[in-house]
GROMACS .gro file of C-alpha atoms in nm:
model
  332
    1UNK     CA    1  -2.007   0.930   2.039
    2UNK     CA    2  -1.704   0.843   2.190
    3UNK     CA    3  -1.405   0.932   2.091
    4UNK     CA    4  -1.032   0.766   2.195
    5UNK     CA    5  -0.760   1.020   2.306
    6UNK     CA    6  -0.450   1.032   2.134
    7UNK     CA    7  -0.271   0.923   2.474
    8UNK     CA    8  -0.520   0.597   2.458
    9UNK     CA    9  -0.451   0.514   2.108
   10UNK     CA   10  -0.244   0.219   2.003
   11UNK     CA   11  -0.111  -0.083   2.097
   12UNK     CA   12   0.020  -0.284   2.373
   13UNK     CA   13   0.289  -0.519   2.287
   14UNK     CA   14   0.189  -0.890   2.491
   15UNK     CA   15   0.501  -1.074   2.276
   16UNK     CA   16   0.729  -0.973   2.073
   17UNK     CA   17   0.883  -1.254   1.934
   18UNK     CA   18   1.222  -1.309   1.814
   19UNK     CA   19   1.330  -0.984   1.661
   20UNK     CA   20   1.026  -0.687   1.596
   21UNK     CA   21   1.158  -0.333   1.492
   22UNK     CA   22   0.986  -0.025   1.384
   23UNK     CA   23   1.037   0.083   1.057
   24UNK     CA   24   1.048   0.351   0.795
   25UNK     CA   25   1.204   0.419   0.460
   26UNK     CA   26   1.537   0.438   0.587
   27UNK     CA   27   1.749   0.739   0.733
   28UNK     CA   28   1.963   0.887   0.444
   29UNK     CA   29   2.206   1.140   0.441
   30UNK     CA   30   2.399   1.078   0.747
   31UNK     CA   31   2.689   0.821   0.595
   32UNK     CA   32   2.912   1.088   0.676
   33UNK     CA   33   2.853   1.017   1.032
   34UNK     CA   34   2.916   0.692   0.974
   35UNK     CA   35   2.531   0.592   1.039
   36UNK     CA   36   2.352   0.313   0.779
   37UNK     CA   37   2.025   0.340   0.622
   38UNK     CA   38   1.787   0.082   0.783
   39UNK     CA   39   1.472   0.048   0.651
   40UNK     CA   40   1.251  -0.218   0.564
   41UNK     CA   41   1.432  -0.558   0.435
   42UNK     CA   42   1.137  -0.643   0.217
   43UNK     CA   43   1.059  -0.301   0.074
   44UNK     CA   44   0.776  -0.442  -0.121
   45UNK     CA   45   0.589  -0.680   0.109
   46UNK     CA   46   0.646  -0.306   0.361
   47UNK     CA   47   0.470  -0.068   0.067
   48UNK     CA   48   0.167  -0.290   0.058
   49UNK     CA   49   0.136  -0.346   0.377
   50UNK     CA   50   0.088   0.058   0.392
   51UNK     CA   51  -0.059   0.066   0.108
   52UNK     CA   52  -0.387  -0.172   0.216
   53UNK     CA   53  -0.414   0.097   0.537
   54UNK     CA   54  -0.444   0.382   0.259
   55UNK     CA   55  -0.090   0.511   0.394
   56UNK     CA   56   0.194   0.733   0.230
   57UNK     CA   57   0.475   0.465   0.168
   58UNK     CA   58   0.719   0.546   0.359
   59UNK     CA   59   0.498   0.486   0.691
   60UNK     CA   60   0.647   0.402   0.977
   61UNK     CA   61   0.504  -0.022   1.081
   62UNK     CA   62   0.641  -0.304   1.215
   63UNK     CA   63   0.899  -0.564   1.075
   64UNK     CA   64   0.833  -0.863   1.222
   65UNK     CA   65   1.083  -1.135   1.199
   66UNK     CA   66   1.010  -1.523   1.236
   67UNK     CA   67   0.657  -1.432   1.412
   68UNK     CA   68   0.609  -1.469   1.737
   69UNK     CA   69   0.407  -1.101   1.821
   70UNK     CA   70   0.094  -1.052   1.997
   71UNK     CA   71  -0.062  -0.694   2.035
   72UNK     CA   72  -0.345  -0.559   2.260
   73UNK     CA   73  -0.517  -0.267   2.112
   74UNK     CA   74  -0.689  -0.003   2.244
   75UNK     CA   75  -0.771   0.213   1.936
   76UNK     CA   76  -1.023   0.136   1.662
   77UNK     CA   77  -0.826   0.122   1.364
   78UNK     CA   78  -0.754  -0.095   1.037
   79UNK     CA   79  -0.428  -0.285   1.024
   80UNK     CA   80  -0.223  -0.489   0.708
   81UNK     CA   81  -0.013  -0.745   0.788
   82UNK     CA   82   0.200  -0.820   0.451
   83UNK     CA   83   0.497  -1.032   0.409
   84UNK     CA   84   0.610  -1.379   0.519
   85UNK     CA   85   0.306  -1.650   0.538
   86UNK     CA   86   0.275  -1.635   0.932
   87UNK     CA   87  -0.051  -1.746   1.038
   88UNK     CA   88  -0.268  -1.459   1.146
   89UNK     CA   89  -0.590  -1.438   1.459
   90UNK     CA   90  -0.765  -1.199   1.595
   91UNK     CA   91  -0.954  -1.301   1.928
   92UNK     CA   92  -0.859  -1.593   1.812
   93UNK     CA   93  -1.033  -1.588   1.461
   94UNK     CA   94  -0.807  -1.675   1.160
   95UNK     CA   95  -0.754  -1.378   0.963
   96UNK     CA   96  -0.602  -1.360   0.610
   97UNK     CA   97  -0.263  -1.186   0.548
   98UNK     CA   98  -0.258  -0.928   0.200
   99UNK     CA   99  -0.531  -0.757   0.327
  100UNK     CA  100  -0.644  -0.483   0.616
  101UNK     CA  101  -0.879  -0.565   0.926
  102UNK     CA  102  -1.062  -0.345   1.131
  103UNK     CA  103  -0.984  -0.366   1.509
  104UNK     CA  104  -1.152  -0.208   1.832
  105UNK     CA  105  -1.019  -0.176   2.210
  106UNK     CA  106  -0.947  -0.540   2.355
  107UNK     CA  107  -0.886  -0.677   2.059
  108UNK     CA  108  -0.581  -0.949   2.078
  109UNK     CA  109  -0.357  -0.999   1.746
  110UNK     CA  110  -0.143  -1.308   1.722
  111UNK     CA  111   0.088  -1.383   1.466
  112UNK     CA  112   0.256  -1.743   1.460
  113UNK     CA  113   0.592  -1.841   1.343
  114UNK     CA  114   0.613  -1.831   0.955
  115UNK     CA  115   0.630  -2.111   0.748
  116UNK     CA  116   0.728  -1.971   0.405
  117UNK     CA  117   0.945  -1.632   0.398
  118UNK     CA  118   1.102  -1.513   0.695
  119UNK     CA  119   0.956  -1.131   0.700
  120UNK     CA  120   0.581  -1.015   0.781
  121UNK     CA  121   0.490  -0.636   0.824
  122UNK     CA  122   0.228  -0.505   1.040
  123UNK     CA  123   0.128  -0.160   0.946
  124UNK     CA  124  -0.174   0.070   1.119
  125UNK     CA  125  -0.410   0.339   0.934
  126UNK     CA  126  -0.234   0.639   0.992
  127UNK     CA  127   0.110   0.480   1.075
  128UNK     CA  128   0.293   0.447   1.453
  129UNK     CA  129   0.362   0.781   1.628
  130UNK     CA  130   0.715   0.763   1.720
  131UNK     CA  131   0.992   1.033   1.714
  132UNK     CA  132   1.241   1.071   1.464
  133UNK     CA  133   1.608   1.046   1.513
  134UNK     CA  134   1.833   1.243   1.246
  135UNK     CA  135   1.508   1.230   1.037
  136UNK     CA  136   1.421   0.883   1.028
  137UNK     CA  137   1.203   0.625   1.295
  138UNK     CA  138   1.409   0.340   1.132
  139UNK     CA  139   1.529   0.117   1.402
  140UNK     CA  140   1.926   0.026   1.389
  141UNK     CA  141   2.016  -0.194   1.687
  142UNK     CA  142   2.394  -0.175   1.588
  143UNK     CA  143   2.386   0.181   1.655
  144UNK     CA  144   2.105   0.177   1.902
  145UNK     CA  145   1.887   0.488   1.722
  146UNK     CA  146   1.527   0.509   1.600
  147UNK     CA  147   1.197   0.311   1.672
  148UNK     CA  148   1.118   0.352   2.093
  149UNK     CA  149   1.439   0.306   2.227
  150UNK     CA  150   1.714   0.168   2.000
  151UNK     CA  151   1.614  -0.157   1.998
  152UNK     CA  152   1.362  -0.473   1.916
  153UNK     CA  153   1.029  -0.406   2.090
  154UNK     CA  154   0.999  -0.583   2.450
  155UNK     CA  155   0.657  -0.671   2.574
  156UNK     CA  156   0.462  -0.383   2.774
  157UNK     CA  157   0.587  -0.161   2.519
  158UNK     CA  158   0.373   0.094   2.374
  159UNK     CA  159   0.289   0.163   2.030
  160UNK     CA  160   0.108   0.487   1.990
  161UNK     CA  161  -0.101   0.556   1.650
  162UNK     CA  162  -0.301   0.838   1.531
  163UNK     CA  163  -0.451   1.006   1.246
  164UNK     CA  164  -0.683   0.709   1.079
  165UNK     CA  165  -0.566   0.491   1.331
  166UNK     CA  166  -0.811   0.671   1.600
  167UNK     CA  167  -1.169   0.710   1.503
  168UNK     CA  168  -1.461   0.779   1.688
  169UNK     CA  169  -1.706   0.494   1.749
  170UNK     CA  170  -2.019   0.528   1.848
  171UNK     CA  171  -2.201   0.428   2.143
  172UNK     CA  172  -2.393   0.143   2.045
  173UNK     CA  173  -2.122  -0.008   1.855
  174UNK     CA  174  -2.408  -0.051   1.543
  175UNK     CA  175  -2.238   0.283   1.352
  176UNK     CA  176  -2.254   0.246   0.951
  177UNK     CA  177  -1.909   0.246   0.802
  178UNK     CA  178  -1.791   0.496   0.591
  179UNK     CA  179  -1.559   0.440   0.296
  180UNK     CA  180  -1.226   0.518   0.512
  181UNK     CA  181  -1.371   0.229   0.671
  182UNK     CA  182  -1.344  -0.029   0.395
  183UNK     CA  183  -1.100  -0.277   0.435
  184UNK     CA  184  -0.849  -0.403   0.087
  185UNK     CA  185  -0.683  -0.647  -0.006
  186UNK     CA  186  -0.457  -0.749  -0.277
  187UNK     CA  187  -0.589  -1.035  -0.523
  188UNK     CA  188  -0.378  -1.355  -0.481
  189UNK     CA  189  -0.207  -1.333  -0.825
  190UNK     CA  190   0.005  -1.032  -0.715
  191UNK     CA  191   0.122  -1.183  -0.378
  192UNK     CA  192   0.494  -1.245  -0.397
  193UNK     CA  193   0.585  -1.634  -0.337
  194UNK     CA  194   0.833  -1.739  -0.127
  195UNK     CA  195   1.037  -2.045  -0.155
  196UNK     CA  196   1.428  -2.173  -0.071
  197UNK     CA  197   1.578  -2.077  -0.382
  198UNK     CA  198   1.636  -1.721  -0.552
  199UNK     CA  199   1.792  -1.590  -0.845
  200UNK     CA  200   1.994  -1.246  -0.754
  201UNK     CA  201   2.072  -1.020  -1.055
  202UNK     CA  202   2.415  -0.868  -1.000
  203UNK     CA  203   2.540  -0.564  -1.143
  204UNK     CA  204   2.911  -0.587  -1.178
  205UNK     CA  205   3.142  -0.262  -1.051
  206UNK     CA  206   3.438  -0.121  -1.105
  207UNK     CA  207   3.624  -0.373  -0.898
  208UNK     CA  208   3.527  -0.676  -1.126
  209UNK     CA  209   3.870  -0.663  -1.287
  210UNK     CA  210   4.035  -0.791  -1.000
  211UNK     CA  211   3.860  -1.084  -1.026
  212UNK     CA  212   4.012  -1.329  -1.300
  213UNK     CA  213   3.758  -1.453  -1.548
  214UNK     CA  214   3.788  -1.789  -1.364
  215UNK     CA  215   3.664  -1.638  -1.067
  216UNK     CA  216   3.419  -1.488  -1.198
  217UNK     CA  217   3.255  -1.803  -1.357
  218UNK     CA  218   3.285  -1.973  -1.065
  219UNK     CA  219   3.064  -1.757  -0.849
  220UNK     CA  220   2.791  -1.700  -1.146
  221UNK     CA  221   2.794  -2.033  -1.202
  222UNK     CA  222   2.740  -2.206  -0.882
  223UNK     CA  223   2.477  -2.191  -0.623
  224UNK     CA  224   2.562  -2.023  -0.310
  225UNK     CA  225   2.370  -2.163   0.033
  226UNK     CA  226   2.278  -1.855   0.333
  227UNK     CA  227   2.464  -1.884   0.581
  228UNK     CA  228   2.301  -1.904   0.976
  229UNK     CA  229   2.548  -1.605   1.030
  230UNK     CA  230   2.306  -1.370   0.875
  231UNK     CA  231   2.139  -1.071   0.978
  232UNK     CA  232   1.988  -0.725   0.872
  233UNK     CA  233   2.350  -0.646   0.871
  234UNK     CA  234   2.484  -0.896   0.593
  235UNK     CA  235   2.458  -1.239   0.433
  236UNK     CA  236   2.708  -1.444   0.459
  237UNK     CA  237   2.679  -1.695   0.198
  238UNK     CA  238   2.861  -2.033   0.196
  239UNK     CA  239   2.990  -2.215  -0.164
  240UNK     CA  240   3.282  -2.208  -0.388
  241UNK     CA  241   3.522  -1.937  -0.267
  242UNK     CA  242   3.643  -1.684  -0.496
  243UNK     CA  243   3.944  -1.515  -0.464
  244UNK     CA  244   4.046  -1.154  -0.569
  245UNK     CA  245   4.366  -1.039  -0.751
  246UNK     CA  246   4.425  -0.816  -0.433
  247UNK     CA  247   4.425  -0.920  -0.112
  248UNK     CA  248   4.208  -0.575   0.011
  249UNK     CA  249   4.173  -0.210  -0.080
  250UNK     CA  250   4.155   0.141   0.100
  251UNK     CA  251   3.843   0.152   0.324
  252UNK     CA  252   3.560   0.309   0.106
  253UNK     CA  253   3.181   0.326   0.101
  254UNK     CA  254   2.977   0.060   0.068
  255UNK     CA  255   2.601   0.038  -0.108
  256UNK     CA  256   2.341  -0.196  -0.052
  257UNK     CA  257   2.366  -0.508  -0.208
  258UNK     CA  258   2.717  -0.451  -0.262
  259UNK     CA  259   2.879  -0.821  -0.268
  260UNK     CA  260   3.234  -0.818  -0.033
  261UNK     CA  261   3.453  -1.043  -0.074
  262UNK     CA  262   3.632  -1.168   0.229
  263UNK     CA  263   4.036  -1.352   0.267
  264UNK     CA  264   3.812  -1.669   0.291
  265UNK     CA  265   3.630  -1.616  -0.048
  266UNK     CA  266   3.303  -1.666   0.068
  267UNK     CA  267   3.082  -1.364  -0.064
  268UNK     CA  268   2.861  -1.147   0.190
  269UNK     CA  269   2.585  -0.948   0.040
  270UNK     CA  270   2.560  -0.609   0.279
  271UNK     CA  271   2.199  -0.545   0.378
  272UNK     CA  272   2.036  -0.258   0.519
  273UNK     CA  273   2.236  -0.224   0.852
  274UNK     CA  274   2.544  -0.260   0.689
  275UNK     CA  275   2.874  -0.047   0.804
  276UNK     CA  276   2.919   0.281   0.608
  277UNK     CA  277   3.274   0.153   0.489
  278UNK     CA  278   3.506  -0.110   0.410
  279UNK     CA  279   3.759  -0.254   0.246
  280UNK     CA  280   3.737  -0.594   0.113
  281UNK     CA  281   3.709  -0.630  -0.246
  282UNK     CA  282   3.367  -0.646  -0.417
  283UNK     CA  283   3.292  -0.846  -0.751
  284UNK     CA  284   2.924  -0.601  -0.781
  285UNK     CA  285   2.610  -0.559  -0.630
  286UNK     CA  286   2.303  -0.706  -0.620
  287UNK     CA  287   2.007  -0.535  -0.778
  288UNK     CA  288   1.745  -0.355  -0.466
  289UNK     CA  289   1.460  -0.493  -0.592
  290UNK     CA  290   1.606  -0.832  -0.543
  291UNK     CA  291   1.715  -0.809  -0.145
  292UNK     CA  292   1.407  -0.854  -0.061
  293UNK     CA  293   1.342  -1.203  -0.188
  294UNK     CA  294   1.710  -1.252  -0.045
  295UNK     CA  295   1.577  -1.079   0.326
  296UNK     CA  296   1.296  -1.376   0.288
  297UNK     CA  297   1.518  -1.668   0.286
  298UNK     CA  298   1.627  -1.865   0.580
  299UNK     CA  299   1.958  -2.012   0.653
  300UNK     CA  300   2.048  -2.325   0.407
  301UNK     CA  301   1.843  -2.161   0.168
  302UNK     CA  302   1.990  -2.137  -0.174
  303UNK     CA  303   2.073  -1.859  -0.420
  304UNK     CA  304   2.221  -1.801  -0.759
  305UNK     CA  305   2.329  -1.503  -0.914
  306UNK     CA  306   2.324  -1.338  -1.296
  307UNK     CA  307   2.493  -1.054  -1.403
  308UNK     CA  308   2.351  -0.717  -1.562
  309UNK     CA  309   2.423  -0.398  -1.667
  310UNK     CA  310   2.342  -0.081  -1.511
  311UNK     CA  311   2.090  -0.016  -1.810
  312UNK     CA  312   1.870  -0.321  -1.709
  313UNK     CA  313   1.887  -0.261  -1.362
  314UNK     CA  314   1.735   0.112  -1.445
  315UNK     CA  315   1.491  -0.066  -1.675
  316UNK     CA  316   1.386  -0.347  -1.443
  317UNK     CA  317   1.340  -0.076  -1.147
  318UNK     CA  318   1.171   0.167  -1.388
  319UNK     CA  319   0.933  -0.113  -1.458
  320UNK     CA  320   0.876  -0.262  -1.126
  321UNK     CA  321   0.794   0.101  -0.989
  322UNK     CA  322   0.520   0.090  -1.263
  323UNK     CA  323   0.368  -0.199  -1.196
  324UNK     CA  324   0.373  -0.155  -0.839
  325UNK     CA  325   0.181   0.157  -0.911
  326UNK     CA  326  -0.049   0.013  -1.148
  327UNK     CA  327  -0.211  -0.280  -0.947
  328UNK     CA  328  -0.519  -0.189  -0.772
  329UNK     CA  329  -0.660  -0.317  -0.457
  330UNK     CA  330  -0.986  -0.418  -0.418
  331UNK     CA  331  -1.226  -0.429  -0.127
  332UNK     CA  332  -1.288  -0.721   0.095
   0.00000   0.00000   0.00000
């Protein structure tokens, strides 16, 4: 038998494309240092990616944006790539995305650009081995803390993995594989779809009021168009401005989704790097489940929005989470 060493396991980053990040859940509890969240854009297309590996959820993987990564490994381990439709190879064999693969030492994985979605995620059996900071491996590159440095992976970087994601192999390379071994996928009915068009539910807040009833018709009933000026940060959205009664408000903090209204009246929705605080007006905020069909649009893409009450939005989150948990993958 021979067995990789922890300080051999992992990955070697060739390209890294555009914009890749390592992340986790999120880092909460530190607002009042005036540090954001993070955490995966897509949450969902991030769970399953995990969740084919036979991960906890909140693994730390890669968020790859646009495409444009290739990895060496030298660890044999399963991976999941989830998320945008960004055409997969390994050695140069097209590979399906929705499901895990088993790779060995030498192995190359490509991904191309995407052509639907924006977002893929790349997760490993037994998740990346990188260090926390204030709790959390989410990367920020705002504030320049988490993932391997504070920043987008460069090439020659090195992504470490363990538990699952460094297995023995035997000599002969002819081994029987065990059930850890099995690779999943999810069936093709459950795969999200993405297209250029979304409808965002919004629940209103407590600053709705200072919106006229005018206003308010006018932005739930016209289609807004994402703006190139978008990031992890916020979405600037371009359409029919809407003006508040006020012209801004004491600096306060801010939640994700939350829909600010700039002097321009044209609405950004604040995403998962947002700043802690702020004060322009905000008509509501857009239900979490919903950013990340928002996170897989590109710029000129459309959205439209729909108002709810905090009830739904408990309901339709209660419901998702159940669903989520009672779809089963099954083995390649």
């Amino acid at each position: 038998m021979v067995a990789m060493t922890k300080a051999e396991s992992g990955f070697v980053v060739k390209q890294s494309g555009p914009r890749t990040l390592l992340q986790d859940h999120g880092r909460y509890g530190y607002h009042h240092l005036g540090m954001t969240t993070g955490g995966p854009a897509d949450p969902l297309a991030f769970k399953w990616a995990n969740r084919l590996c036979k991960n906890k959820l909140n693994t730390t993987a890669l968020e790859i944006s646009v495409g444009g990564l290739i990895l060496e490994s030298s660890v044999v381990a399963k991976i999941a790539i989830c998320g945008a439709n960004t055409p997969l190879t390994i050695n140069g064999n097209t590979c399906s995305l929705w499901r895990s693969h088993q790779v060995k030492p030498g192995d190359i994985i490509e991904l191309g650009f995407a052509t639907e979605g924006v977002i893929a995620y790349l997760a490993v059996a037994g998740g990346f081995q990188v260090a926390e900071s204030f709790g959390s491996t989410a990367t920020v590159v705002r504030e320049g803390i988490g993932g391997l440095n504070g920043g987008k992976l460069e090439p020659k970087d090195f992504l470490a993995c363990g538990g699952d994601g460094a297995t023995t192999i035997t000599s002969d390379g002819n081994g029987s594989q065990s059930s850890n071994n099995q690779c999943l996928k999810l069936p093709k009915g459950y795969r999200p779809v993405y297209g250029h068009h979304a409808m965002l539910r919004v629940i209103p807040g407590y600053q709705q009021h200072e919106f006229s009833r005018y206003q308010q018709r006018r932005f739930f009933g016209n289609e807004y168009t994402i703006s190139a000026q978008s990031d992890r940060m916020g979405y600037r959205l371009e359409g029919p401005a809407i003006q508040a009664d006020i012209d801004g408000i004491l600096s306060e903090g801010i939640c994700l989704g939350a829909i600010q209204v700039p002097p321009d009246g044209q609405p950004i929705i604040l995403m998962n790097d947002r700043q802690t605080i702020g004060g322009y007006p905000k008509i509501g905020s857009v239900l979490s489940l919903d950013l990340g069909q928002l996170a897989q649009l590109k710029p000129g893409d459309e959205v439209y929005f729909e108002p709810i009450t905090a009830d739904d939005a408990h309901n339709i989150l209660h419901l998702a989470d159940s669903y989520f948990n009672k779809i089963e993958p099954v083995l390649c």
